[in-house]
Coordinates of C-alpha atoms and ligand atoms in Angstrom, one line a residue:
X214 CA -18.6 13.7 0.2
X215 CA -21.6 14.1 3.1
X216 CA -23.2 18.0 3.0
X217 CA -22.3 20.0 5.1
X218 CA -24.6 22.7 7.2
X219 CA -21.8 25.4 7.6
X220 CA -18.4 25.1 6.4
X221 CA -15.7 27.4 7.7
X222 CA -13.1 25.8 5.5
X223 CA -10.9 27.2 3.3
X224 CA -12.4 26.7 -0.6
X225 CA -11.5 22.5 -1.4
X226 CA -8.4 22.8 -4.0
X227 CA -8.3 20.4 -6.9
X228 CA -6.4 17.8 -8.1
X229 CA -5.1 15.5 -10.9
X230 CA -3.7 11.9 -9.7
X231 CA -0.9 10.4 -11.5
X232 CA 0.5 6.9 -11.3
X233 CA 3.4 6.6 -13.3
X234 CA 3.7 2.8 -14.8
X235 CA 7.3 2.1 -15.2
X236 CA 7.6 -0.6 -17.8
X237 CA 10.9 -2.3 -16.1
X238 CA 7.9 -4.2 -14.7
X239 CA 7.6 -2.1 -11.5
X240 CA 5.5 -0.2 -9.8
X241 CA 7.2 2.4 -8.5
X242 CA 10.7 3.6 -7.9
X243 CA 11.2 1.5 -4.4
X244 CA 8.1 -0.6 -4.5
X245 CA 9.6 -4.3 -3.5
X246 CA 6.1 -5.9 -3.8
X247 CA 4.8 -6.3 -7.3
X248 CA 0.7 -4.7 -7.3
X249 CA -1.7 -4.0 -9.8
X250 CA -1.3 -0.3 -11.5
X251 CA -5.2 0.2 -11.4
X252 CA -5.1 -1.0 -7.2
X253 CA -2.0 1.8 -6.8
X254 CA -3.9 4.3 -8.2
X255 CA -6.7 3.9 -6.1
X256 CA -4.6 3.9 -3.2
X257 CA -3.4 7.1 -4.2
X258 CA -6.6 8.9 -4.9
X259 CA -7.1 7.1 -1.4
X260 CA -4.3 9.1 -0.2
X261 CA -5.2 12.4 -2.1
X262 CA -8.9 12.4 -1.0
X263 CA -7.8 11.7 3.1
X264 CA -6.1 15.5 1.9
X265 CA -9.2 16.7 1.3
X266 CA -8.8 17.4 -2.4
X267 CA -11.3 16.9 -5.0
X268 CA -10.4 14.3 -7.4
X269 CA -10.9 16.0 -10.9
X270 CA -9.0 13.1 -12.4
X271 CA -6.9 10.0 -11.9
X272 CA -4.6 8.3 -14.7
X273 CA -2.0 5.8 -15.0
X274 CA 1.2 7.0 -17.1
X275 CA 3.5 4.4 -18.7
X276 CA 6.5 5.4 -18.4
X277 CA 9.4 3.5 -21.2
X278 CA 12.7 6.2 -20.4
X279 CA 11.9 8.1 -17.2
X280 CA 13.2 11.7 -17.7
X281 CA 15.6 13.1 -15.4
X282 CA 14.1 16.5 -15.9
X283 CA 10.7 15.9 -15.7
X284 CA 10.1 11.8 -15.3
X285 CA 7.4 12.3 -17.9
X286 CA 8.4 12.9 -21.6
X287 CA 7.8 16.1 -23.4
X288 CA 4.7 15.4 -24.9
X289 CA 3.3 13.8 -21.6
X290 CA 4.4 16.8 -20.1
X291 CA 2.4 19.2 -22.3
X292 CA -0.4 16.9 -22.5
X293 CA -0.9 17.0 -19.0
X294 CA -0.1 20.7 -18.9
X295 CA -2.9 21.1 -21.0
X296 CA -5.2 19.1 -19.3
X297 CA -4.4 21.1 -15.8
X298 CA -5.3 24.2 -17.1
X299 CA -9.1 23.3 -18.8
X300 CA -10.0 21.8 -15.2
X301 CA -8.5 24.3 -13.1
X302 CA -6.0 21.9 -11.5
X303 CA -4.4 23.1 -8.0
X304 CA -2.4 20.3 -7.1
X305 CA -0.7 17.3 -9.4
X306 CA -0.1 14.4 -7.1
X307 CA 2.6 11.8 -8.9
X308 CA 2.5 8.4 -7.0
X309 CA 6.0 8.2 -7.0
X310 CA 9.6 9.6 -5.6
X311 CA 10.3 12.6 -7.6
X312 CA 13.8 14.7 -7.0
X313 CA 13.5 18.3 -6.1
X314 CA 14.5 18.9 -9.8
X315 CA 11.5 17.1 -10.9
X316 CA 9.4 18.7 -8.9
X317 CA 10.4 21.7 -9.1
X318 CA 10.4 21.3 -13.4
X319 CA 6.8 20.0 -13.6
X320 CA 5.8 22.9 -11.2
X321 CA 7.0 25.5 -13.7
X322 CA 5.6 23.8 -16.4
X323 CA 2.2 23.4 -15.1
X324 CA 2.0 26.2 -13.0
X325 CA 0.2 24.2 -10.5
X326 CA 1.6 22.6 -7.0
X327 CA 3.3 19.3 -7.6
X328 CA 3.4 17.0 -4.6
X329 CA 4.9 13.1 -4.8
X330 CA 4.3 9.8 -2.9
X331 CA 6.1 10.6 0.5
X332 CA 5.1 14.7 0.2
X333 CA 1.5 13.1 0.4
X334 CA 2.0 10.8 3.1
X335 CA 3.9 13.6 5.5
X336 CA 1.4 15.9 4.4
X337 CA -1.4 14.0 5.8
X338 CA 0.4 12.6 8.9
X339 CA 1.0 16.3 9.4
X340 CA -2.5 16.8 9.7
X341 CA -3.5 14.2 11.4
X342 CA -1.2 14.0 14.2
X343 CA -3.1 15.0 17.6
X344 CA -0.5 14.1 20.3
X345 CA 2.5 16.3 21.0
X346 CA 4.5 14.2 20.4
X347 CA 2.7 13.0 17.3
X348 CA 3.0 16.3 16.1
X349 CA 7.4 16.5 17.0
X350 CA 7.3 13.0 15.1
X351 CA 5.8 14.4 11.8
X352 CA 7.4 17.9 11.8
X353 CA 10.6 16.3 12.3
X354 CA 10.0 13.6 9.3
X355 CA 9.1 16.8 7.4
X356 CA 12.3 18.9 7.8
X357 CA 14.2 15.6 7.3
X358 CA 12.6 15.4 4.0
X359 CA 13.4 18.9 3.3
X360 CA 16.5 19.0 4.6
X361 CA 17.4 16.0 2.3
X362 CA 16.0 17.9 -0.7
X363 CA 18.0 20.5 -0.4
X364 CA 20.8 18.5 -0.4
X365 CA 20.5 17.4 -3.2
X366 CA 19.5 20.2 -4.6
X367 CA 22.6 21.3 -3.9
X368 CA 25.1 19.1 -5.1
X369 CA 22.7 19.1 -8.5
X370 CA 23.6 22.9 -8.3
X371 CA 27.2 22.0 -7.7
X372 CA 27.6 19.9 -10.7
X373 CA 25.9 22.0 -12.9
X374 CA 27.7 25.0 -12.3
X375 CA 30.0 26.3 -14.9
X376 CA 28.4 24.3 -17.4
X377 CA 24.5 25.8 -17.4
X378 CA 25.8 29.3 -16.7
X379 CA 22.9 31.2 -14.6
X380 CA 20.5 28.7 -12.9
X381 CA 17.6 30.3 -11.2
X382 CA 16.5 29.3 -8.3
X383 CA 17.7 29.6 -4.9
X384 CA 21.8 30.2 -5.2
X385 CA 24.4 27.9 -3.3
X386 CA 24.4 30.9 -0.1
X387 CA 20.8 30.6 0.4
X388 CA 20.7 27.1 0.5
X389 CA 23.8 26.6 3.1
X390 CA 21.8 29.0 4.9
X391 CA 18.5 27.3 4.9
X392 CA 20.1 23.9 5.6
X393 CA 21.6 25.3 8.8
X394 CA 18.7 26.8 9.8
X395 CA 17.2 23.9 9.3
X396 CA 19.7 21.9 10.6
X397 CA 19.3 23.5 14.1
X398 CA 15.1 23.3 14.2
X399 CA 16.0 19.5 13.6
X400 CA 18.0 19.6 16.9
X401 CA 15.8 21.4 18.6
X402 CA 13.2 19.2 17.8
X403 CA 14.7 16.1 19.0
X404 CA 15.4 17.8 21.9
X405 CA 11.9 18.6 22.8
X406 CA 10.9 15.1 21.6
X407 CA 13.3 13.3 24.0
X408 CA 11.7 15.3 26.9
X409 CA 8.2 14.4 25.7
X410 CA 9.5 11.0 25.1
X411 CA 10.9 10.5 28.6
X412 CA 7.4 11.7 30.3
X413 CA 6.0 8.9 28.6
X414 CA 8.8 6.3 29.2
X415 CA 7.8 7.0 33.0
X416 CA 4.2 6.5 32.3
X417 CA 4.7 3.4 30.5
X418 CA 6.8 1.7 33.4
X419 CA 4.3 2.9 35.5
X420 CA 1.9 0.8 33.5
X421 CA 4.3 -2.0 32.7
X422 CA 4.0 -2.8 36.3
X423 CA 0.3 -4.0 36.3
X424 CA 0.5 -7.9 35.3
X425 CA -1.7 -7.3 32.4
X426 CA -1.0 -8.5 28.6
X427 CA -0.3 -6.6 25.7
X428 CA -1.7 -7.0 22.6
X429 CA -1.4 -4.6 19.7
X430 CA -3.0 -4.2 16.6
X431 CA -1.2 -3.3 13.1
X432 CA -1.9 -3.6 9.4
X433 CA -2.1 -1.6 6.3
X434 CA -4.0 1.7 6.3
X435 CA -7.5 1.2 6.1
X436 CA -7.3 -2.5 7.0
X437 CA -10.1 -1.9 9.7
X438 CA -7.4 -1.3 13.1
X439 CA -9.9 0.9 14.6
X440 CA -13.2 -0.4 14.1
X441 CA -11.7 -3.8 15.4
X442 CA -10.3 -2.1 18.2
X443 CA -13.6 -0.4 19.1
X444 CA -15.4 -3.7 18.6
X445 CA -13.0 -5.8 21.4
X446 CA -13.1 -2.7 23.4
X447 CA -16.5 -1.2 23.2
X448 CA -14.7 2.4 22.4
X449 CA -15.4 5.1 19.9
X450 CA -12.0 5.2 18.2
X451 CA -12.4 7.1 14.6
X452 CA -12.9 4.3 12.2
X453 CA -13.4 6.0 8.5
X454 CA -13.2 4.9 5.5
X455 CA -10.3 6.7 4.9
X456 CA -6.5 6.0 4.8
X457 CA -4.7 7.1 8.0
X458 CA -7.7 7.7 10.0
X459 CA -5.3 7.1 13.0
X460 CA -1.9 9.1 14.0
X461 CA -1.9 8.4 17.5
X462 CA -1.7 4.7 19.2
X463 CA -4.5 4.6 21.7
X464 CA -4.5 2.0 24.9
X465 CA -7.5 0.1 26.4
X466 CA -8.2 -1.9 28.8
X467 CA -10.2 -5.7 27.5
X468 CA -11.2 -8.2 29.4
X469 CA -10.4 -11.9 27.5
X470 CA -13.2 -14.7 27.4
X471 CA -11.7 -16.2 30.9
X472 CA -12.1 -12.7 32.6
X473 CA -8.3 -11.6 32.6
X474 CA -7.8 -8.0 32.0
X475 CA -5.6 -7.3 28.8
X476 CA -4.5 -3.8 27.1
X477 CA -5.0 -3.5 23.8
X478 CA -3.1 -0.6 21.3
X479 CA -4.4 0.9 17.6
X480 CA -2.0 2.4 16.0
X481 CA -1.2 3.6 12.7
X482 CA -1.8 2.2 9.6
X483 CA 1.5 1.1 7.5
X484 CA 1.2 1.5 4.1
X485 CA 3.5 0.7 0.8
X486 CA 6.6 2.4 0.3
X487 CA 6.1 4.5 3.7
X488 CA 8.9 7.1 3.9
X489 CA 11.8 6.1 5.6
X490 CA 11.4 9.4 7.9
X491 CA 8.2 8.4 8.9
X492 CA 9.4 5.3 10.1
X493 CA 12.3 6.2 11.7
X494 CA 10.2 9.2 13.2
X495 CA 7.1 6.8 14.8
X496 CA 10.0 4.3 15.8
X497 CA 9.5 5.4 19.5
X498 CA 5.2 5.6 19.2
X499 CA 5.8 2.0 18.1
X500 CA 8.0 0.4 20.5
X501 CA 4.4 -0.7 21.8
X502 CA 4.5 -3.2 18.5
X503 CA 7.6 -3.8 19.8
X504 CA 6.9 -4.7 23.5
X505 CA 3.8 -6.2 22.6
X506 CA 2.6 -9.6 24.3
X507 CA 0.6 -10.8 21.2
X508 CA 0.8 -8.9 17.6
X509 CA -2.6 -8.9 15.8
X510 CA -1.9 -8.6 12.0
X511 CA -5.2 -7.0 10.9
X512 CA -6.1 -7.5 7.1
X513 CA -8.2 -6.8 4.6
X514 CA -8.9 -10.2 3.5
X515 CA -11.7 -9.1 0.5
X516 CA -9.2 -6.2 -0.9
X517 CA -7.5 -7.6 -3.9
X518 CA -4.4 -6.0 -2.6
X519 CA -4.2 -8.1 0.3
X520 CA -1.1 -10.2 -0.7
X521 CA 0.7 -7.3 -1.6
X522 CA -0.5 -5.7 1.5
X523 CA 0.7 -8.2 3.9
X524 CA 3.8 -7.9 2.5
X525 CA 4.7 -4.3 2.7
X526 CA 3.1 -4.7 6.5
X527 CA 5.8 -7.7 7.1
X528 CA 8.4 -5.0 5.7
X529 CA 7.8 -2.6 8.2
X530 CA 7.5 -4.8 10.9
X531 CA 11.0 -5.8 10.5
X532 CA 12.4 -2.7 10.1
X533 CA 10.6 -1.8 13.6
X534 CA 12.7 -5.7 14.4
X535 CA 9.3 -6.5 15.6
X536 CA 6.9 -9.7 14.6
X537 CA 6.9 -13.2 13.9
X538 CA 11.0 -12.7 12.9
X539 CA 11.6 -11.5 15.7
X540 CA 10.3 -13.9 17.9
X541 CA 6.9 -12.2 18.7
X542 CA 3.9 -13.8 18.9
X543 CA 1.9 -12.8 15.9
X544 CA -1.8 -13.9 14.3
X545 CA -3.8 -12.2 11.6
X546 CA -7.4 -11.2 11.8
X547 CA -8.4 -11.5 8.3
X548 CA -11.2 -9.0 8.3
X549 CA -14.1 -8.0 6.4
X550 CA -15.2 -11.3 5.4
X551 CA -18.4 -9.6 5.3
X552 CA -17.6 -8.7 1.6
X553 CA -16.8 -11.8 0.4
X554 CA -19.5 -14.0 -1.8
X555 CA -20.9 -16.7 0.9
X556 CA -18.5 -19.6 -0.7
X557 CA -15.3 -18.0 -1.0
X558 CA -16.1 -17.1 3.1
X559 CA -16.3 -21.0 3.5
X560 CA -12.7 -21.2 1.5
X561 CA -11.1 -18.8 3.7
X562 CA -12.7 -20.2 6.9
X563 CA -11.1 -23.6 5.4
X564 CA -8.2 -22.2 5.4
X565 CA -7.7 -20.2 8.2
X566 CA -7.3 -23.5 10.2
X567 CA -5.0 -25.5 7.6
X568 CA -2.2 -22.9 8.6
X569 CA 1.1 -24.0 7.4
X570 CA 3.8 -24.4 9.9
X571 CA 6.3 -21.0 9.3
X572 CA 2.6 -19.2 8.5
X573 CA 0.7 -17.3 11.4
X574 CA -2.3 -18.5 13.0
X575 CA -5.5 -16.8 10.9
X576 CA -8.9 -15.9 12.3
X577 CA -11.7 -14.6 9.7
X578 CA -13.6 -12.1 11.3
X579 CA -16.1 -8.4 10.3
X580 CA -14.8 -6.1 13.0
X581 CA -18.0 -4.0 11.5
X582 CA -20.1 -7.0 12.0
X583 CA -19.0 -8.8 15.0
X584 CA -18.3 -12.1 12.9
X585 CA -15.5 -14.3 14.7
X586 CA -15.1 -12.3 17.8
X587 CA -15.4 -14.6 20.2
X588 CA -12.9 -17.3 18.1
X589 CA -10.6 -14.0 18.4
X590 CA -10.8 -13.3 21.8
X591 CA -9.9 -16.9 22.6
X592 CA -7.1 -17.5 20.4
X593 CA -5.7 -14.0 22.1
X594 CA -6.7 -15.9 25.3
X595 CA -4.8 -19.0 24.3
X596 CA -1.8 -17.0 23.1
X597 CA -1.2 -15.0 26.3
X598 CA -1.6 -18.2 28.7
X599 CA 2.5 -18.1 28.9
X600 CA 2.1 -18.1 32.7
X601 CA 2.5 -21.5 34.5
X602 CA -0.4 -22.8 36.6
X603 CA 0.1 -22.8 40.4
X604 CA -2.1 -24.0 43.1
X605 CA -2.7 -21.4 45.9
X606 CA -4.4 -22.6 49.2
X607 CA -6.5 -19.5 50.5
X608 CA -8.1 -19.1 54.0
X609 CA -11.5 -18.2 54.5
X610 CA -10.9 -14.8 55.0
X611 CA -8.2 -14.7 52.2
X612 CA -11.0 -12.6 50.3
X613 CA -8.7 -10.3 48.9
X614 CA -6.1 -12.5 48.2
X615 CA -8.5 -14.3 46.1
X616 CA -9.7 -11.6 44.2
X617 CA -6.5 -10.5 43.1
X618 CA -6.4 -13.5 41.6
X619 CA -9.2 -13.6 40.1
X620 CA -8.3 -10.0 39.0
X621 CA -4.8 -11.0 37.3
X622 CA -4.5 -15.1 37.1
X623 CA -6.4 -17.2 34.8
X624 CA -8.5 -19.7 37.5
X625 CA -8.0 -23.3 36.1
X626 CA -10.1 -25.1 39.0
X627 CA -11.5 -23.9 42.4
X628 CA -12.5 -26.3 45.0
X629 CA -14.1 -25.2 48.3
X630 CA -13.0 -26.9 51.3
X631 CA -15.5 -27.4 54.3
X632 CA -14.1 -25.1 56.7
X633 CA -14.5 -22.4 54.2
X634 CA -10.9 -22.4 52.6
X635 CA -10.4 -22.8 49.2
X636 CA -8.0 -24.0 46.8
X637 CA -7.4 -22.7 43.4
X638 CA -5.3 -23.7 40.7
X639 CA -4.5 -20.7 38.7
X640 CA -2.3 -19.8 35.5
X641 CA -0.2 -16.5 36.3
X642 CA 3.3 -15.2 34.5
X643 CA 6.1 -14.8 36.3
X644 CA 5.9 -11.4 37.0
X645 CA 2.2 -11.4 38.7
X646 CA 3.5 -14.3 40.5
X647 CA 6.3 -12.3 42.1
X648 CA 4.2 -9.7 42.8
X649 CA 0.9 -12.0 44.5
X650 CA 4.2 -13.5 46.8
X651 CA 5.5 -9.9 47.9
X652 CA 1.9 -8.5 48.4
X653 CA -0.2 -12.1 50.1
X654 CA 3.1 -13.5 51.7
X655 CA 1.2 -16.0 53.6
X656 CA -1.2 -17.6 51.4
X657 CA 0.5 -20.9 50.0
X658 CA 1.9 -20.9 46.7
X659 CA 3.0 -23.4 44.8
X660 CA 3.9 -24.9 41.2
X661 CA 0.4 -27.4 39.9
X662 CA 0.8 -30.3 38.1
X663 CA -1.1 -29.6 35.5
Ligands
GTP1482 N1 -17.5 -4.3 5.3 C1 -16.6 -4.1 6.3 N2 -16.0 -2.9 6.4 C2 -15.2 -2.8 7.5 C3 -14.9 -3.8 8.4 N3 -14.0 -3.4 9.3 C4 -13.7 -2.1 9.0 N4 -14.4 -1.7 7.9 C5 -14.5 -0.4 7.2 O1 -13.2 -0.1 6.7 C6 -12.9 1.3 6.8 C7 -11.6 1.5 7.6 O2 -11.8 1.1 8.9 P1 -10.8 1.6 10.1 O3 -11.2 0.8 11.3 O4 -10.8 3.1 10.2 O5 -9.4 1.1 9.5 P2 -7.9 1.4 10.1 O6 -7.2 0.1 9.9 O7 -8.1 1.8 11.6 O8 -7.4 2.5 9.2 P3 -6.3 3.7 9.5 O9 -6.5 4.2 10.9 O10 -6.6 4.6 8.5 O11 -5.0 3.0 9.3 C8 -14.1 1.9 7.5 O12 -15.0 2.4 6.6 C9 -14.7 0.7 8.2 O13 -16.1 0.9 8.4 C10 -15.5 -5.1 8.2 O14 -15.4 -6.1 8.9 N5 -16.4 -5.2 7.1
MG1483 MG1 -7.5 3.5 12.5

């Protein structure tokens, strides 16, 4: 943690990390990819600290019979009881799904706050989001969550009824009436969210009619999205050393090695076992994946996790029906070679160009260094030539003619003529060709042999 001068904050609360072990073999209750405990408990002390809590304490639990009461056994449960109260723990954070009985259990028994995997990840989304309609996305993954909770609350009340005799707790009135209530913010929520939404569908046409690329970068949290982006961009994007450093997508303009004009997105991080709300709620923010020219896959190449990583990224991509799958173009950037020892950077470099076929295009690269850039920029380059070459013959005082095409064409060859006209042979996609035709109808046009 960097001092600070002045600190208006509220005091920092504590907390106690748990990742429960499960002994089936699996990480976590809906973890598909297979990952090191120790690596998952990092990630969620990751997740914990971009909270702001202070770490007094990080374990991994096994876990042989997970208790439907409490997930951990009683002795655990003590144990860790105990252990909250001689460090003056404020919040438990359990890496995992717990049900609102669990929760709500553990909280009783420790007297502390209890939060679980997603809770963590909408709680930090909720802080981070800047946009408005950032914020509509996260609030409505939130009362999704809750809603859902009290659902099952609910029909846990339901069946216990009769049988358990007086349950505290909120009774079956007070929930109905909380889930309408909450029921209705949910519509009105989506309401507002479709009117943001459509403001922004209008600015995007807007800007779908310039002739210029897309390119878009995802990967895990932390994977180096931003610092990458500020590097090809020369922007001052928050890059931190901290998971979801970014909420909102941000949109700039880069100019490729041959001087064509490209936008480039960073957006938010993925990470494992995201919350289905979340996904469902950023679905709109990330039709840019979606609509994207070129998808850069950005990874941490020196992280252990990396595998594992790739995968959950791959996972969420689909669900977005976006990527390689789905017929998009799609290369990695393995970053941070920077990390790695100076032979294993010779490996990866080795095998960054022995792709197999079905396998994405790799480039190494160190966003923070500036390492591979310019192999980057060009294999974008390569990737976005989809346009087919034409050969315009421009006047001498075609001038501006010529510069749009400078402007939005890749120029294959110019020759000059002696009386001052000049012919160009010039890469442009179909719809900047349209457009040259309806605004430079008499300079000659047509297809190149290439
Ligand atoms: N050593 C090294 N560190 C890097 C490199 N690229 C990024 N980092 C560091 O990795 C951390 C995360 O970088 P970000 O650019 O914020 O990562 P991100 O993918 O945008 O993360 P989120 O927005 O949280 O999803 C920062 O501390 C960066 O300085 C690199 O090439 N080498
Ligand atoms: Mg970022």
């Amino acid at each position: 943690m960097t001092a600070r001068s002045i600190d208006h904050r509220p005091p920092v609360e504590t907390a106690l990390v748990l990742h429960p072990v499960r002994s089936s073999g699996r990480g976590s209750a809906s973890s598909q990819t297979p990952r090191e405990p120790g690596l998952r408990l990092d990630e969620a002390v990751g997740l914990a600290q971009a909270l702001d809590l202070e770490i007094r304490g990080a374990e991994l639990i096994p876990l042989r019979a997970p208790s439907p009461a409490t997930l951990f056994g009683k002795g655990k449960v003590a144990e860790i009881g105990e252990r909250s109260r001689a460090n003056a723990i404020d919040v438990v954070v359990v890496d995992d799904a717990l049900t609102p009985i669990q929760q709500r259990n553990l909280e009783r028994a420790w007297q502390v706050k209890v939060i679980d995997r997603t809770g963590l990840i909408l709680e930090i989304f909720g802080r981070r989001a800047r946009t408005r309609e950032g914020r509509l996305q996260v609030e409505l993954a939130r009362l999704d969550y809750e809603r859902s909770r009290l659902v099952k609350t609910w029909t846990h009340l339901e069946r216990q009824r009769g049988g358990l005799g007086a349950m505290s707790g909120p009774g079956e009135t007070q929930i109905e009436t909380d889930r309408r209530l909450l029921t209705g913010r949910v519509a009105k929520l989506k309401r507002e969210l479709s009117d943001v939404r459509r403001t922004r569908r209008l600015q995007r046409d807007a800007r779908r009619r310039a002739p210029h690329p897309t390119i878009v970068l995802v990967g895990y949290t932390n994977a180096g999205k931003s610092t990458l982006f500020n590097r090809l961009t020369a922007s001052k994007v928050e890059a931190r050393d901290m998971l979801f450093a970014t909420l909102d997508p941000t949109v700039r303009a880069l100019r490729l090695p041959d001087g064509r004009p490209a936008m480039l997105s960073d957006t938010v991080g993925f990470i494992s076992d995201l919350p289905h709300e979340l996904v469902e709620a950023f679905r709109a923010t990330l039709e840019a994946v979606r609509e994207a020219d070129v998808i850069v896959h950005v990874r941490d190449i020196a992280g252990a996790d990396t595998d594992a990583q790739a995968q959950d990224v791959r996972k969420v991509l689909a669900e977005l029906d976006a990527g390689a799958e789905a017929g998009q173009i799609l290369i990695e950037a393995w970053n941070k070679i920077d990390l790695l020892a100076v032979e294993d950077q010779a490996v990866l470099v080795a095998r960054a160009r022995r792709t197999r076929a079905g396998e994405p295009d790799a480039f190494p690269v160190s966003a923070a260094g500036g390492a591979g850039m310019s192999e980057l920029l060009q294999g974008l380059a390569e990737r976005i030539d989809s346009g087919e070459p034409v050969e315009a013959m421009l006047s001498a005082n075609d001038g501006e003619a010529m510069a749009w095409l400078y402007r939005h064409g890749r120029i294959l060859t110019r020759d000059d003529e002696d009386d001052g006209a000049v012919r160009l042979s010039v890469r442009l996609d179909g719809q900047a060709l349209g457009r040259f035709e309806r605004l430079f109808p008499d300079a000659l046009v047509k297809a190149a042999a290439e």
